[in-house]
mmCIF file of C-alpha atoms and ligand atoms in Angstrom:
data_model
loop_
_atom_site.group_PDB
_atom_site.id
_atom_site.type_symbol
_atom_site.label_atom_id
_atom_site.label_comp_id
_atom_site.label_asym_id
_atom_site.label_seq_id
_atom_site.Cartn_x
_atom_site.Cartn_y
_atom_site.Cartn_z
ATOM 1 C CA UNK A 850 42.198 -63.106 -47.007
ATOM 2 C CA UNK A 851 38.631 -63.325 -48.780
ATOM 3 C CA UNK A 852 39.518 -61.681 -52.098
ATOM 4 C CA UNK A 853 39.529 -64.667 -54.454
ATOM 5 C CA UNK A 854 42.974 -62.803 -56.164
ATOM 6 C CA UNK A 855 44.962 -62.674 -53.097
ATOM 7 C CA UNK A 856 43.951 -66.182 -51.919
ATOM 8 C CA UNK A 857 45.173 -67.387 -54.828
ATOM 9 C CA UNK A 858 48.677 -65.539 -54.868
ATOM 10 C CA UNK A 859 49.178 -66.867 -51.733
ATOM 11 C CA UNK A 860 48.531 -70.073 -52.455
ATOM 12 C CA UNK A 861 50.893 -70.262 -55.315
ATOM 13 C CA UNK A 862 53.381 -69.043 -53.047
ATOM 14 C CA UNK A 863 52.643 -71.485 -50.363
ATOM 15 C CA UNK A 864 52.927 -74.010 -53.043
ATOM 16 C CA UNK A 865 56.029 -73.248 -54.447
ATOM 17 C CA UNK A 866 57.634 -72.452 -51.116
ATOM 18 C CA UNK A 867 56.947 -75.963 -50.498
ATOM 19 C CA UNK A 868 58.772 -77.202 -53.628
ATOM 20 C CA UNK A 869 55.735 -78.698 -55.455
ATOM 21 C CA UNK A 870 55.971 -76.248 -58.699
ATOM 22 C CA UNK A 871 59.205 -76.998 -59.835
ATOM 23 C CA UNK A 872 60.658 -75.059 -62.929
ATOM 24 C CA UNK A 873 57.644 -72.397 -62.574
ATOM 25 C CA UNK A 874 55.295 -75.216 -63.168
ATOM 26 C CA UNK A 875 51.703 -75.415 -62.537
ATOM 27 C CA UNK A 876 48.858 -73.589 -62.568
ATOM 28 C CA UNK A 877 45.754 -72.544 -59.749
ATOM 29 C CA UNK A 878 42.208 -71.237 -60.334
ATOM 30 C CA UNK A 879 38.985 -69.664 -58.095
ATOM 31 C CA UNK A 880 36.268 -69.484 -58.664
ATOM 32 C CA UNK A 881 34.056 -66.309 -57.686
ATOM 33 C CA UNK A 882 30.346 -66.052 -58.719
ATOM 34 C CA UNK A 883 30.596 -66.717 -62.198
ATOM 35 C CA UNK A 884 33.713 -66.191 -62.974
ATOM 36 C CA UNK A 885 36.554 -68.023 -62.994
ATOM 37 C CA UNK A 886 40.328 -66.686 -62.051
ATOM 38 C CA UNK A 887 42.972 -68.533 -63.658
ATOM 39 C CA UNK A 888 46.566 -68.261 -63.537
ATOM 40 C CA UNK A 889 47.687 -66.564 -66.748
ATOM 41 C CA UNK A 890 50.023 -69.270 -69.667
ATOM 42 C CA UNK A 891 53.549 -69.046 -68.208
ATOM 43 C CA UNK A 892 53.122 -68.081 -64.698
ATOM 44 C CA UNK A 893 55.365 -68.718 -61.887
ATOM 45 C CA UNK A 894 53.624 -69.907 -58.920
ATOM 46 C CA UNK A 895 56.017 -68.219 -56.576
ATOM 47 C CA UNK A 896 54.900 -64.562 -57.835
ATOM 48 C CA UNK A 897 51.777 -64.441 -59.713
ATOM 49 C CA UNK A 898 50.119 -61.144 -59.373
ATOM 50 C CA UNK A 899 47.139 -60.748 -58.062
ATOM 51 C CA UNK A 900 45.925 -58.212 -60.771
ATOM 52 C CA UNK A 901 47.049 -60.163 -64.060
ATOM 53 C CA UNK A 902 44.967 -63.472 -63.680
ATOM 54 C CA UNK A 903 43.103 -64.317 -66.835
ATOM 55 C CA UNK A 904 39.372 -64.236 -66.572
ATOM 56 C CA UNK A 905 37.049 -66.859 -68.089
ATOM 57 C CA UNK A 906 32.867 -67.483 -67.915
ATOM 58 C CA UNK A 907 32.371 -71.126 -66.855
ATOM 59 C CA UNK A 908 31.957 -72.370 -70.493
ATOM 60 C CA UNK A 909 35.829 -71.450 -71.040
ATOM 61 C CA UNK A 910 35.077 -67.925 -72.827
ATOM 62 C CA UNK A 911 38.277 -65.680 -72.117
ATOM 63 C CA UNK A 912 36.451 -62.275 -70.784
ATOM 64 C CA UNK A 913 39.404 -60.463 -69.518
ATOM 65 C CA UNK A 914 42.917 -60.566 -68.321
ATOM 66 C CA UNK A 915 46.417 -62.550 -70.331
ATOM 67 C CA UNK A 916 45.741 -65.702 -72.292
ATOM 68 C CA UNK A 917 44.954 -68.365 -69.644
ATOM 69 C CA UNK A 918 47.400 -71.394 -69.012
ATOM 70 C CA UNK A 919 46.425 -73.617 -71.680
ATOM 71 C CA UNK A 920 45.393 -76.506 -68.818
ATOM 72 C CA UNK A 921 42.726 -74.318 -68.152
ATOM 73 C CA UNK A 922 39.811 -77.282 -69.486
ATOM 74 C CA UNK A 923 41.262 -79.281 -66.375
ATOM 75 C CA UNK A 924 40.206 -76.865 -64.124
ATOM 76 C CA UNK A 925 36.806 -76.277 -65.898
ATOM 77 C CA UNK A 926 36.455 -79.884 -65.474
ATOM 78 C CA UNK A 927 36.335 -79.733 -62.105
ATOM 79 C CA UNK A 928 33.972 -76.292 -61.711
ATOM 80 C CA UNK A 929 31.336 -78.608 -64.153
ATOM 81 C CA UNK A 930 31.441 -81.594 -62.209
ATOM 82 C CA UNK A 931 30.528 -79.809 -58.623
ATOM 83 C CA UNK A 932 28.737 -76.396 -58.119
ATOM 84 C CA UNK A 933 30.546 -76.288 -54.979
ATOM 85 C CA UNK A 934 33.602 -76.505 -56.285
ATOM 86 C CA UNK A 935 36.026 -73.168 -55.348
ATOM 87 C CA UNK A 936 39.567 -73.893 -56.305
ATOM 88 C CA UNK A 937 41.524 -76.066 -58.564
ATOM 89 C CA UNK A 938 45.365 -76.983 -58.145
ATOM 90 C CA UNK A 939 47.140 -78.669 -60.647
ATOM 91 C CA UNK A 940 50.701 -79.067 -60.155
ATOM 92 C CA UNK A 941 53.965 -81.225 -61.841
ATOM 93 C CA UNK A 942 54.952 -81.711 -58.418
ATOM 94 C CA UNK A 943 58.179 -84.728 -57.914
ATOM 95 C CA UNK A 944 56.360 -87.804 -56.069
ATOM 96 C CA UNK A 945 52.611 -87.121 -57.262
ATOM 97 C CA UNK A 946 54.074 -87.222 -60.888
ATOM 98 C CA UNK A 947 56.445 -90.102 -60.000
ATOM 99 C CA UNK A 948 53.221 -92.261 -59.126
ATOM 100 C CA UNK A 949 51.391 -90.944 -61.979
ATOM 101 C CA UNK A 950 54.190 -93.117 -64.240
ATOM 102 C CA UNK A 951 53.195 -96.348 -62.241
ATOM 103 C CA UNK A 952 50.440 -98.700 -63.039
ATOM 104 C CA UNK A 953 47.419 -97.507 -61.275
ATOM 105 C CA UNK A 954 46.306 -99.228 -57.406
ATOM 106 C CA UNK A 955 42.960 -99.963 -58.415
ATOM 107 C CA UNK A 956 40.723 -98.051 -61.550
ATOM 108 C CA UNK A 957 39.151 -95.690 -58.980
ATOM 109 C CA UNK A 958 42.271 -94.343 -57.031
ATOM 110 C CA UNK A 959 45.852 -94.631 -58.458
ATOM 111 C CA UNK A 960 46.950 -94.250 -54.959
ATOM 112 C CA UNK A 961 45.720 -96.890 -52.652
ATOM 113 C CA UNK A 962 44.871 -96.262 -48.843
ATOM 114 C CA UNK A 963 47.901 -96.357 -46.835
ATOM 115 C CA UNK A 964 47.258 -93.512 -44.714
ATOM 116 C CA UNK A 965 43.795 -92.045 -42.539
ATOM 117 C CA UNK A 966 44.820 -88.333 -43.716
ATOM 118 C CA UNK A 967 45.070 -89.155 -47.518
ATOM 119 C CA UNK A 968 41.853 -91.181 -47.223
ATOM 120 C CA UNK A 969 40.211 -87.537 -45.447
ATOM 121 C CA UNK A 970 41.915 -84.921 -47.211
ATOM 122 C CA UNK A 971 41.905 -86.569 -51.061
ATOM 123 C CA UNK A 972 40.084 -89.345 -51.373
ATOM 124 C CA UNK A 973 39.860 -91.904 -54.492
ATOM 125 C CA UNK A 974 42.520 -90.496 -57.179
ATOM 126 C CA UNK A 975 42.001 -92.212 -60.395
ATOM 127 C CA UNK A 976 44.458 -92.100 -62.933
ATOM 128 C CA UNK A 977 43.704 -90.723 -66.429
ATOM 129 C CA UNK A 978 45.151 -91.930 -69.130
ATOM 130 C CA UNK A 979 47.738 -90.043 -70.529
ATOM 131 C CA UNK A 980 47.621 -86.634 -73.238
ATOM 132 C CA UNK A 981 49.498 -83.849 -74.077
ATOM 133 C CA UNK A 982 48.748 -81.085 -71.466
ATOM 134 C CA UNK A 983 45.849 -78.947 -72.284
ATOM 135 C CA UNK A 984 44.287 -81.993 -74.351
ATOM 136 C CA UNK A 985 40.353 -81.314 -74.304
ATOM 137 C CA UNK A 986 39.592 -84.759 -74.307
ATOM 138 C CA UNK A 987 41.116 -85.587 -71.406
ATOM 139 C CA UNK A 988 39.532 -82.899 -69.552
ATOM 140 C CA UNK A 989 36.054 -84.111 -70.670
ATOM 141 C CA UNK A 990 36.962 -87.709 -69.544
ATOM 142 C CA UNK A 991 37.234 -86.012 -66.073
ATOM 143 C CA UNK A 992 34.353 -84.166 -66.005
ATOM 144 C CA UNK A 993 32.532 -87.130 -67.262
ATOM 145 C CA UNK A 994 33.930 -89.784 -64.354
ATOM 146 C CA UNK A 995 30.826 -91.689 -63.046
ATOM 147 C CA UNK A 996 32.145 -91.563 -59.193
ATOM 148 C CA UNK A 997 32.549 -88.880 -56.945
ATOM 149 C CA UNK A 998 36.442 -87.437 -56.841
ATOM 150 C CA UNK A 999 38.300 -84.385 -55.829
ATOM 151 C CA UNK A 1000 41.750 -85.718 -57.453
ATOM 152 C CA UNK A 1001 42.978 -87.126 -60.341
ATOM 153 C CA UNK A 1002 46.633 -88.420 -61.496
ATOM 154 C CA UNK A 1003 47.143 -87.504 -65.407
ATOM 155 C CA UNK A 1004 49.326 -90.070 -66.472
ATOM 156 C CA UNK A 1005 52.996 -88.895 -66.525
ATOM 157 C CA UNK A 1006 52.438 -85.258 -66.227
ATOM 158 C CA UNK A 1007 50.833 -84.524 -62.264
ATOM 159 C CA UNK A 1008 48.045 -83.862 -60.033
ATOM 160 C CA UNK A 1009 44.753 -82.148 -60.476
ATOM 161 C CA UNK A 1010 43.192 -81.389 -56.850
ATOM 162 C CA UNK A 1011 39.929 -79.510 -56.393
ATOM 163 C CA UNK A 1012 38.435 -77.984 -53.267
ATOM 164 C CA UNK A 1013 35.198 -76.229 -51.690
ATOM 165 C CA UNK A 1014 37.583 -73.231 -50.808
ATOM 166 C CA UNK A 1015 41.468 -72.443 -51.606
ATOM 167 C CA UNK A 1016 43.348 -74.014 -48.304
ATOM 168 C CA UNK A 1017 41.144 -77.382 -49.126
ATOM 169 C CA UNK A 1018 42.301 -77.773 -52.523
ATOM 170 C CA UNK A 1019 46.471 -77.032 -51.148
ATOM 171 C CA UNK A 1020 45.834 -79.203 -48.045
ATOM 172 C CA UNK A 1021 44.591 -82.072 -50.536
ATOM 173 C CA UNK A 1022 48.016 -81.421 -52.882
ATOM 174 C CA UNK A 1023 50.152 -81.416 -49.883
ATOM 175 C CA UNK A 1024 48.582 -84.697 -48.668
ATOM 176 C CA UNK A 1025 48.624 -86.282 -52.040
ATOM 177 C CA UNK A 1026 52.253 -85.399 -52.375
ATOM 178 C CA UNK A 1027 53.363 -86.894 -48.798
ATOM 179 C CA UNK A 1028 51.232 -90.258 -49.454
ATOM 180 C CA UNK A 1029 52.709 -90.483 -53.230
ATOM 181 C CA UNK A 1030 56.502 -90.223 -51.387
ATOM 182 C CA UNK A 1031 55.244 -93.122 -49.053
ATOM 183 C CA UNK A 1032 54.472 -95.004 -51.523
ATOM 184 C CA UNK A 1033 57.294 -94.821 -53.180
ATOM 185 C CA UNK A 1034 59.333 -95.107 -50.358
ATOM 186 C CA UNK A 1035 57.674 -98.363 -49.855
ATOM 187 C CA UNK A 1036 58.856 -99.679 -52.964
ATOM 188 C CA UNK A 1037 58.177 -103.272 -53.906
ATOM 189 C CA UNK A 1038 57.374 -104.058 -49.991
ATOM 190 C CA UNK A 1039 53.833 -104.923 -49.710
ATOM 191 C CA UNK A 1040 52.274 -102.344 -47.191
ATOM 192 C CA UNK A 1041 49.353 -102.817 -44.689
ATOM 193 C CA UNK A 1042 46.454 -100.727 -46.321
ATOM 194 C CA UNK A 1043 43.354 -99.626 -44.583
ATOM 195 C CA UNK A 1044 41.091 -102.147 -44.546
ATOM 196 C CA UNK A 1045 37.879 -101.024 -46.786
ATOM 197 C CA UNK A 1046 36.190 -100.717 -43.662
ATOM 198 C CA UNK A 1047 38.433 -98.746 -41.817
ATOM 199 C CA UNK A 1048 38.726 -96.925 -45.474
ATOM 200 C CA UNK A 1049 35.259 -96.810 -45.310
ATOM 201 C CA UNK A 1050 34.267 -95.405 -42.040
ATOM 202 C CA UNK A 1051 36.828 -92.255 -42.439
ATOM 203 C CA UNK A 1052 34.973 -91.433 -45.765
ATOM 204 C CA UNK A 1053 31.993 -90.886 -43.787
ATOM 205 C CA UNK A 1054 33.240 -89.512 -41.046
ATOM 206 C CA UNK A 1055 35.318 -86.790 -43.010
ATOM 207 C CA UNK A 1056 32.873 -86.698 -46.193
ATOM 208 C CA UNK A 1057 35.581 -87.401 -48.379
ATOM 209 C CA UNK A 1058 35.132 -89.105 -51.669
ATOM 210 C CA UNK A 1059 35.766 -92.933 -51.017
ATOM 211 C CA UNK A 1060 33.811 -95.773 -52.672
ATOM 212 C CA UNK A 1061 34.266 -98.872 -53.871
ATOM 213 C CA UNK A 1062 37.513 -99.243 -55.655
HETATM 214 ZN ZN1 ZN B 1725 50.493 -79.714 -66.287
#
């Protein structure tokens, strides 16, 4: 599965099979050399073909391909932030948005460290303020972010999740989804939370963004 196009159809299937694009929402992007392959404006994860993504240069130019989804400065974002940046998910999914309507945990991660596997697999999640999806400003506020990331919460709308190859950046949405539903689960209760050690230590260990928030 190393052609970018594939690995992206499945991963839109994967994703919707597992309930996070509900209504057809969403919208996934690779990058290959120069390139990036973008789910086309209107796209339903569950069946996007492999041969009618919308091709843009890294400064956003549309080269080739349907009009892209109109989120696609999001996923730019991401691409100009890290050069090793492969894949972008961004999704509307239930319990990632649900959080994304709460006050934020701390200004660096929206979510705060209950679990080792969110801590690994995501990392610090700040919350951006919200826009209207597609909003240019927004997506230069998270290019801009003076702290290392590979998630973000846009306020009442869903998750953005980046990753050095395609599984990463699903692994990370899955993860972000499950922790968001523990969270909420947990209601008003006040949770034990990794220490910032123990927070700490797994950031190192995994590599995973995790400073001080
Ligand atoms: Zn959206």
């Amino acid at each position: 599965m190393s052609d970018p196009r594939n690995e992206l159809a499945a991963a839109g299937a994967r994703l919707a099979a597992l309930g996070l694009s509900p209504g057809s929402s969403g919208n996934l992007s690779v990058r290959s050399g120069d390139r990036i392959l973008i789910t086309p404006t209107g796209a339903d994860l569950a069946h996007v073909d492999p041969g009618g993504l919308s091709v843009l240069a890294l400064d956003g130019t549309h080269l080739d391909g349907p009009r892209p989804s109109k989120e696609f400065p999001l996923h730019r974002a991401f691409y100009r932030r890290d050069a090793g940046t492969r894949a972008v998910v961004h999704l509307h999914s239930r319990q990632a948005t649900a959080v994304s309507c709460l006050p934020p945990w701390s200004r660096r991660s929206a979510v705060p460290p209950l679990t080792p596997y969110f801590v690994m697999r995501v990392g610090q999640t700040p919350l951006l303020p919200y826009a209207p999806p597609g909003d240019a400003d927004q997506a230069e506020e998270l290019a801009r972010l003076p702290f290392p990331l590979r998630a973000a919460l846009l306020q009442n709308h869903g998750p953005v999740l980046a990753g050095t190859t395609m599984a990463r950046a699903v692994d990370a949405a899955v993860e972000l989804e499950e922790v968001s539903a523990l969270l909420l689960a947990l209601g008003e209760r006040s949770p034990r939370l990794l220490t910032p050690g123990e927070a700490a230590g797994l950031a190192e260990t995994y590599g995973s963004p995790w400073g001080d928030c």
